[in-house]
Coordinates of C-alpha atoms in Angstrom, one line a residue:
X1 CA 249.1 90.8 215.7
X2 CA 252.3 89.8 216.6
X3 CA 254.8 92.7 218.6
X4 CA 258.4 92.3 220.0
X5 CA 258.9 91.5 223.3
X6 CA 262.1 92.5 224.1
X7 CA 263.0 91.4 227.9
X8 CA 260.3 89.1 228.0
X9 CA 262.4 86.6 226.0
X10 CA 264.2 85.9 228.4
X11 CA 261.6 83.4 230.7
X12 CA 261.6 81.7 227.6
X13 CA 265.6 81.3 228.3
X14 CA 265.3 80.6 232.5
X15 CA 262.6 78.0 231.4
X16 CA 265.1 76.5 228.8
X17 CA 267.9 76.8 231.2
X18 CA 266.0 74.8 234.6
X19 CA 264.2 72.0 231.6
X20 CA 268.5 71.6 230.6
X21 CA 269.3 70.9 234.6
X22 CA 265.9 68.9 234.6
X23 CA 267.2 66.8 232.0
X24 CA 271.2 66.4 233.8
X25 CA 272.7 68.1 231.0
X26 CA 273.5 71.4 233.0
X27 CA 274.1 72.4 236.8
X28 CA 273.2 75.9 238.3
X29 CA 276.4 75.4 240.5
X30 CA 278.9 75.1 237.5
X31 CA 281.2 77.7 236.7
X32 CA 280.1 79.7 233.4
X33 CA 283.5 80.8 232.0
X34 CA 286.3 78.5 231.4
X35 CA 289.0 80.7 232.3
X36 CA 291.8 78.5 234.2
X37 CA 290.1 77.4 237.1
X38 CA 291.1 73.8 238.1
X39 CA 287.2 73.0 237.8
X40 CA 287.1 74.5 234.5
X41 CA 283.7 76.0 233.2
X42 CA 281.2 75.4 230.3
X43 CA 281.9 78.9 228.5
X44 CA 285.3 78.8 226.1
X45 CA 285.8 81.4 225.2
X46 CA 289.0 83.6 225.4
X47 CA 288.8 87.2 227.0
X48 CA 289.5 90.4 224.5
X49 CA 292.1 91.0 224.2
X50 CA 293.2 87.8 226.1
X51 CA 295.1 86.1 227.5
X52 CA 293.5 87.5 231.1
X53 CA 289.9 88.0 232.0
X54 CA 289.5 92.3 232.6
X55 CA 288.6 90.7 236.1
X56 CA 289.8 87.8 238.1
X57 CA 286.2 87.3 239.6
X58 CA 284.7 86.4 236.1
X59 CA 286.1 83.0 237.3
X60 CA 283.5 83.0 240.2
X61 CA 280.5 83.6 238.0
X62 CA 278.6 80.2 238.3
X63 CA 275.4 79.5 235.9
X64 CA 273.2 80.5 238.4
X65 CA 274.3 83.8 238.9
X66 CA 273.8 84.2 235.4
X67 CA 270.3 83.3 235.6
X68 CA 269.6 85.3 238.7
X69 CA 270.8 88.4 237.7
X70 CA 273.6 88.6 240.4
X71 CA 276.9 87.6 238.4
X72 CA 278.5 90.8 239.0
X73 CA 277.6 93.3 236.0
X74 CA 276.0 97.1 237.0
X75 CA 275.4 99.3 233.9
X76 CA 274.6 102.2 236.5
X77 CA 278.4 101.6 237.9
X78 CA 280.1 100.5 234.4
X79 CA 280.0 104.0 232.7
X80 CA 278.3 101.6 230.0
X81 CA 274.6 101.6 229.9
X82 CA 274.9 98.1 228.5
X83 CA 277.9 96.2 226.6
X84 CA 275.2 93.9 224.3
X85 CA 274.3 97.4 223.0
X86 CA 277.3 98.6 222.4
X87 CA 277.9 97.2 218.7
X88 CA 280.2 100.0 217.2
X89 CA 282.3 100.2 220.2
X90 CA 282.9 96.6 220.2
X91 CA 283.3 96.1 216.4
X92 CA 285.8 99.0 216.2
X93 CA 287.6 98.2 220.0
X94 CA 287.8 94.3 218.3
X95 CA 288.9 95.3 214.7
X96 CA 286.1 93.6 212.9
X97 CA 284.9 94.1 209.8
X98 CA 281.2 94.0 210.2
X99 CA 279.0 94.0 213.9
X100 CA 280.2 91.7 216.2
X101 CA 278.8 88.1 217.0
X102 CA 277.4 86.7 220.1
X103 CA 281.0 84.9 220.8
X104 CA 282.4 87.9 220.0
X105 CA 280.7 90.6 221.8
X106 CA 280.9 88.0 225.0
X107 CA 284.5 87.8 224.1
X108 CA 284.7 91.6 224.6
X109 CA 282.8 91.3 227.8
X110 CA 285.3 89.2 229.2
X111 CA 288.1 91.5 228.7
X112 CA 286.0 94.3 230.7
X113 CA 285.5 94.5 234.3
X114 CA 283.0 93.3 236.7
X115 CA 281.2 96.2 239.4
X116 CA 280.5 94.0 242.2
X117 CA 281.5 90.4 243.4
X118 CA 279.4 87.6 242.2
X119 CA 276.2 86.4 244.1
X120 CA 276.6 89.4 245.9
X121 CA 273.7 91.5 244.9
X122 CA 270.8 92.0 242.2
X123 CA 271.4 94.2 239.3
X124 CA 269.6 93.4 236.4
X125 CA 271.6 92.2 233.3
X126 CA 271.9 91.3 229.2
X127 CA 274.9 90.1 229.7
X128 CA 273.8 87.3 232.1
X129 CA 271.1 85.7 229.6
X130 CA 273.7 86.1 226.2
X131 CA 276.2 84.1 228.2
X132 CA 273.1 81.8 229.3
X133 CA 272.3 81.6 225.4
X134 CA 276.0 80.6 224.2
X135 CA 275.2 77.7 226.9
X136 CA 271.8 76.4 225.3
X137 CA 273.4 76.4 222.2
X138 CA 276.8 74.8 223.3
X139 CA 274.8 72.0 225.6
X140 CA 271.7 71.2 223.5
X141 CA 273.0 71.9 219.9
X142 CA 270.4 74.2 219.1
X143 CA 269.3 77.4 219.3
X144 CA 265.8 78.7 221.4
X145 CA 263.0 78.8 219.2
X146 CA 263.5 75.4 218.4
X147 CA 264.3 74.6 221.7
X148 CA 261.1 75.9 223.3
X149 CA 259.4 74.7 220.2
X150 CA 260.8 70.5 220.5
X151 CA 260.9 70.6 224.3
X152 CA 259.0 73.2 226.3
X153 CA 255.8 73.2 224.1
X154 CA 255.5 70.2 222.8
X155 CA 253.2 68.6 224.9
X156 CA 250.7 71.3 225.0
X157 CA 251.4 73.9 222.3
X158 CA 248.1 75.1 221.0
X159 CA 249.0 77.9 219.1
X160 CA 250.2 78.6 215.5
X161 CA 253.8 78.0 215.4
X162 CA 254.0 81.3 213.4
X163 CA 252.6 83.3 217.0
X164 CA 256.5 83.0 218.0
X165 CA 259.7 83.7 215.8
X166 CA 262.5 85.9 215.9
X167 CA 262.3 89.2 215.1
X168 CA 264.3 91.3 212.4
X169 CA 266.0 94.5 212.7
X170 CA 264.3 96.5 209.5
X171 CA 261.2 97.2 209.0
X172 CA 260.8 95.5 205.4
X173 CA 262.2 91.9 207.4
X174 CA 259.8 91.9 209.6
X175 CA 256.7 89.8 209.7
X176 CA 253.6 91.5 208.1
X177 CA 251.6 91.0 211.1
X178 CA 254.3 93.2 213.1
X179 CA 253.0 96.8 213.9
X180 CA 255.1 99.9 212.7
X181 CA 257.2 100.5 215.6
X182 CA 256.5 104.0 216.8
X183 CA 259.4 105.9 218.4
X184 CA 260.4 109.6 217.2
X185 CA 263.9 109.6 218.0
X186 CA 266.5 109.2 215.2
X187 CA 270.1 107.6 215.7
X188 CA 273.5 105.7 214.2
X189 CA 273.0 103.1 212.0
X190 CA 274.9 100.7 212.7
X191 CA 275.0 98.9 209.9
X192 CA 275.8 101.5 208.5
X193 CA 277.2 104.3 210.9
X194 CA 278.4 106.9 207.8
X195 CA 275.2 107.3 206.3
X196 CA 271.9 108.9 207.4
X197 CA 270.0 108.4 210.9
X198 CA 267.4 105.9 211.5
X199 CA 264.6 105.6 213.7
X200 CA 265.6 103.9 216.5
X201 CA 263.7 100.9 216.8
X202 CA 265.2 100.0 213.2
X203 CA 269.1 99.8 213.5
X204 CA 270.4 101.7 215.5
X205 CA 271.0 97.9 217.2
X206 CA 271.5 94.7 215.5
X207 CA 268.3 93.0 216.9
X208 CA 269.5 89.6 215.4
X209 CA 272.4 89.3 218.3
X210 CA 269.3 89.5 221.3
X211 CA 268.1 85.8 220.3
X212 CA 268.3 84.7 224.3
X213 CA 267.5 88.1 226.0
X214 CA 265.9 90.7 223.6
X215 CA 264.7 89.7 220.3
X216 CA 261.2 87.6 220.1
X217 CA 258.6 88.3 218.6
X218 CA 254.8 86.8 219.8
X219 CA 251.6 87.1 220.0
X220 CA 249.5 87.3 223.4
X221 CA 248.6 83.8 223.4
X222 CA 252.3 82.0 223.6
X223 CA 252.9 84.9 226.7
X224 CA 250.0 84.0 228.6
X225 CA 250.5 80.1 227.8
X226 CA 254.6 80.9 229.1
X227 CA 252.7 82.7 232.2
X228 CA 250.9 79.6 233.0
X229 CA 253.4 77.0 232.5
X230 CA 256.3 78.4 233.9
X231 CA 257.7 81.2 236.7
X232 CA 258.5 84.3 235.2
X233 CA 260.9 85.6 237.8
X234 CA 262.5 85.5 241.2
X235 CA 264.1 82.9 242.9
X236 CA 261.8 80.0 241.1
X237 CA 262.1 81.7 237.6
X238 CA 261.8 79.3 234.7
X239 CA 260.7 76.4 236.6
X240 CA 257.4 74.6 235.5
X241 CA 254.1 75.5 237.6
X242 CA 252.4 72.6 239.4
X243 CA 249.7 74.3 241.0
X244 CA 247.8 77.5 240.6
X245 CA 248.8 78.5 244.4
X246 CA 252.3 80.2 243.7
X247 CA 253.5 83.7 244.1
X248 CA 252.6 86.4 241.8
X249 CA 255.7 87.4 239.1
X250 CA 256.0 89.8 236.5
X251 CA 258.2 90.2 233.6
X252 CA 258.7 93.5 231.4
X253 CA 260.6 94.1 228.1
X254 CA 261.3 97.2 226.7
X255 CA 262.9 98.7 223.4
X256 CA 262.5 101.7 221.0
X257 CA 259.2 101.3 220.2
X258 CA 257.9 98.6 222.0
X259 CA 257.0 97.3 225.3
X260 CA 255.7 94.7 226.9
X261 CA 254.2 93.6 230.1
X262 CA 253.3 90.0 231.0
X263 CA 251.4 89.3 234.3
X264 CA 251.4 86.4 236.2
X265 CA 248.4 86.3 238.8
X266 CA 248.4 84.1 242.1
X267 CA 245.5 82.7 241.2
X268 CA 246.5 81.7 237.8
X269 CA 245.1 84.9 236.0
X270 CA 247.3 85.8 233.4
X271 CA 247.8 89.3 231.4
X272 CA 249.5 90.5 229.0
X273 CA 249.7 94.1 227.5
X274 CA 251.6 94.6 224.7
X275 CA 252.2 98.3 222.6
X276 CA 253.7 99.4 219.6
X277 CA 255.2 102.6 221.6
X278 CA 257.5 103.2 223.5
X279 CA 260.3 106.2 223.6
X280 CA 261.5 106.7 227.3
X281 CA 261.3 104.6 230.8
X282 CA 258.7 107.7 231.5
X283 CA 256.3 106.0 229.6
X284 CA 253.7 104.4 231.8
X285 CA 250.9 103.8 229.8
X286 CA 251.5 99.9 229.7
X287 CA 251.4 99.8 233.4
X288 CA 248.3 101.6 233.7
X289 CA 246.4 99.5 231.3
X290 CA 247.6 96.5 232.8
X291 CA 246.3 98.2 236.2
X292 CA 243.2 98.8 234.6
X293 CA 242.6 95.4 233.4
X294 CA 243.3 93.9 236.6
X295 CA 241.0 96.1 237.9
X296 CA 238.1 95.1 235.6
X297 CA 238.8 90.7 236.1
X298 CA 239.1 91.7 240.2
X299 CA 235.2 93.7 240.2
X300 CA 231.8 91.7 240.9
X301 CA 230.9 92.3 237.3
X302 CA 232.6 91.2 235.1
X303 CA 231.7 88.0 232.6
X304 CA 234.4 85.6 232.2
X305 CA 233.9 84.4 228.5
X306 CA 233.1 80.5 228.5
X307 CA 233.5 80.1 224.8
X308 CA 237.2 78.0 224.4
X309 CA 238.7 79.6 221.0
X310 CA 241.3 77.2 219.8
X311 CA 244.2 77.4 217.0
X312 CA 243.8 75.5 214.0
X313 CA 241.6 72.6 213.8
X314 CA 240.5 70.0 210.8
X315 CA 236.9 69.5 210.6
X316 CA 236.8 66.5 207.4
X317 CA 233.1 67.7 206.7
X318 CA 234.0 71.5 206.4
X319 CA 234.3 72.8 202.8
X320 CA 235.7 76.4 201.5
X321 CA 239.2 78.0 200.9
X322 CA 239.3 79.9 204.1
X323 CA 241.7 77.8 206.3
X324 CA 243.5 78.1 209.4
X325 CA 242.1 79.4 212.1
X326 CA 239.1 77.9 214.6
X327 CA 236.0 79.3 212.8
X328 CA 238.2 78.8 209.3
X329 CA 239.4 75.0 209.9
X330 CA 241.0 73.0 207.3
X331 CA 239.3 70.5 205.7
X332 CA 241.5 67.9 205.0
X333 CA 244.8 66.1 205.3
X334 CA 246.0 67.6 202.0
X335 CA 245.8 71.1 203.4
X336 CA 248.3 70.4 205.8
X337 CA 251.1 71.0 203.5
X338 CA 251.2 74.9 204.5
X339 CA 251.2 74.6 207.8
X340 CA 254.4 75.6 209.7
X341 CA 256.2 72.6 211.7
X342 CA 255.5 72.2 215.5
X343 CA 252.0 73.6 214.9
X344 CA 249.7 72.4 217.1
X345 CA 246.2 71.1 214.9
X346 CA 243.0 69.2 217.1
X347 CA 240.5 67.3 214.8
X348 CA 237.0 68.6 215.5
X349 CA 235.0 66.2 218.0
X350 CA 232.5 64.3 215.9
X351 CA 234.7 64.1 213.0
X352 CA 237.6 61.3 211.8
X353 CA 239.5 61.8 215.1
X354 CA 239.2 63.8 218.3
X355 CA 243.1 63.6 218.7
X356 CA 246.2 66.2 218.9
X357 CA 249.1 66.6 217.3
X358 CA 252.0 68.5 215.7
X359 CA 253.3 69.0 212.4
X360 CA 256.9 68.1 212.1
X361 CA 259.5 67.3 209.3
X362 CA 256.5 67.1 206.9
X363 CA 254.5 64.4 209.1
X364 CA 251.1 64.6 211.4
X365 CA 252.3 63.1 214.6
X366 CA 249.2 62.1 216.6
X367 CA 249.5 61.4 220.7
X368 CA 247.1 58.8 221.1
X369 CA 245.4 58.1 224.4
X370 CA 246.8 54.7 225.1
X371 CA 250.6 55.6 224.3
X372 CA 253.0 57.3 222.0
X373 CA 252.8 59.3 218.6
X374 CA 251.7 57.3 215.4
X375 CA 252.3 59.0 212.0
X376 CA 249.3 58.8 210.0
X377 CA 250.2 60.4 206.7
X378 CA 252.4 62.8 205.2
X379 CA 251.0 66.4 203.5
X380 CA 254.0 67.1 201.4

């Protein structure tokens, strides 16, 4: 099963973000907005309704307040819970025809003003990780999933590529193996605010506009492989783990109808709990099975399975229709044309090759041991 995460998408974002300064294509120190200063910034974008920023300090916001939560937004002190969900205000305040875009809602942010001076203080925020995403798609020319797909994963990924996607706003665009969304609370539409109420967790937001903070979706195993490769959060957040001795993080998302808690132990124990309900910040029942099962791994008892199950694997010797999964392996080359790109595929020990690789633009890339990928054939 595959659930949305909601705030948990954005360690996939900090991890993006640090692998950009890794690479010298971004600096934490750099302003965010271009708005005038003689430094400039990376951000063009021109306040609502312009020409002014709604606050002189937005010029002092630097990437890695942005990344660290402490850029200057408080929804507690705005008298806005939160701009990015703010759709109709910003559609109508704007004059657009339809919901706004990610430009445009920043756009709109830009005209508003800040609560608190940046690097200041800590107050959680959206905003923060939509400008971060504008960045990552300004700097790298494309957008996360393939980002975290081509550069994050790419060395390791040994899950289905179809375990992480964006998620959909409706229930009938979502992914079959997506759970119902459970939340008894009706609202707007804002699609379509004149006609009749919705549940919440499908449209009263437009979950296609959370790509860098809000809206993927995942199975347990891409969370607990993020948890191991990379800090969730603090003052270290997105940078790779080297050893298993660092501090213990967390990272929770919540929407409508979903939550999500991903756990990242000391001593590299990772959990993740992840429900199908969720209707108020009252709601503990995450927490306390994520207490429980820390409970259970910590206690004298308990057997720690020793059997490795793996994603999909090609076994050249195995024959039957059912493919795709480690006791269903594909059974050829040829079956490789309906597997998504960037998944990861290992050839059963004992067969034609013991090697890894990834599926991409319509070629098996293999890393071999004594240098670099080889294509040995292509399945379309």
């Amino acid at each position: 099963a595959t659930f949305r995460i909601a705030s948990v998408t954005k360690t996939f974002t900090a991890a993006v973000i640090i692998d950009l300064v890794a690479r010298g294509m971004l600096d934490l120190d750099a302003f965010a907005f271009d708005l005038g200063q003689p430094e400039g910034g990376i951000l063009d974008l021109a306040p609502f309704p312009g020409p002014e920023p709604g606050d002189s300090r937005l010029a002092d916001v630097k990437v890695l307040h942005l990344l660290h939560h402490t850029a200057g937004w408080d929804r507690l002190e705005s008298g806005v819970p939160d701009w990015t969900g703010e759709e109709l205000t910003i559609q109508n305040g704007m004059g657009l025809p339809e919901l706004p875009t990610k430009e445009e809602t920043m756009r709109w942010i830009l005209g508003q003003p800040l609560q608190f001076d940046p690097g200041t203080k800590y107050e959680y925020s959206n905003i923060g990780y939509l400008a971060l995403g504008l960045m990552v798609e300004q700097i790298s020319g494309t957008d996360l999933l393939s980002y975290v797909r081509t550069r994050l994963l790419q060395d390791d990924l040994w899950f289905p590529a179809t375990d992480l996607f964006m998620g959909r706003t409706f229930a009938e665009d979502q992914d079959p193996r997506e759970p119902f969304y459970d939340n008894v609370i009706h609202a707007t539409n804002v699609f379509d605010p004149s006609g009749p109420d919705v549940r919440k967790p499908y449209g009263s937001w437009n979950h296609e506009l959370k790509d860098y903070y809000g809206r993927l979706v995942a199975s347990a195993v891409p969370l607990l492989h993020q948890a191991n490769h990379f800090v969730l959060n603090g003052e270290d957040r997105g940078q790779r783990i080297t050893s298993l001795s660092h501090p213990a993080n967390e990272h929770g998302g919540a929407l409508p109808g979903s939550r999500t808690i991903l756990y990242q132990g000391a001593n590299g124990t990772d959990i993740v709990v992840m429900t199908n309900r969720y209707d108020t910040v009252l709601d503990n029942s995450a927490k306390e099975i994520l207490n429980i099962v820390w409970e259970q791994l910590n206690s004298n008892n308990f057997a720690w399975p020793h059997e490795l199950v793996d994603c999909s694997w090609i076994d050249f010797e195995h024959v039957g229709e059912e493919l795709g999964s480690y006791d269903r392996p594909y059974n050829g080359m040829n079956d490789l044309g309906n597997i998504a790109a960037y998944t990861k595929v290992k050839f059963k020990q004992g067969t034609s090759s013991p090697w890894t690789g990834v599926v991409t633009r319509g070629h098996l890339l293999l890393e071999v041991e004594a240098g670099g990928p080889v294509v040995i054939g292509d399945p379309q």
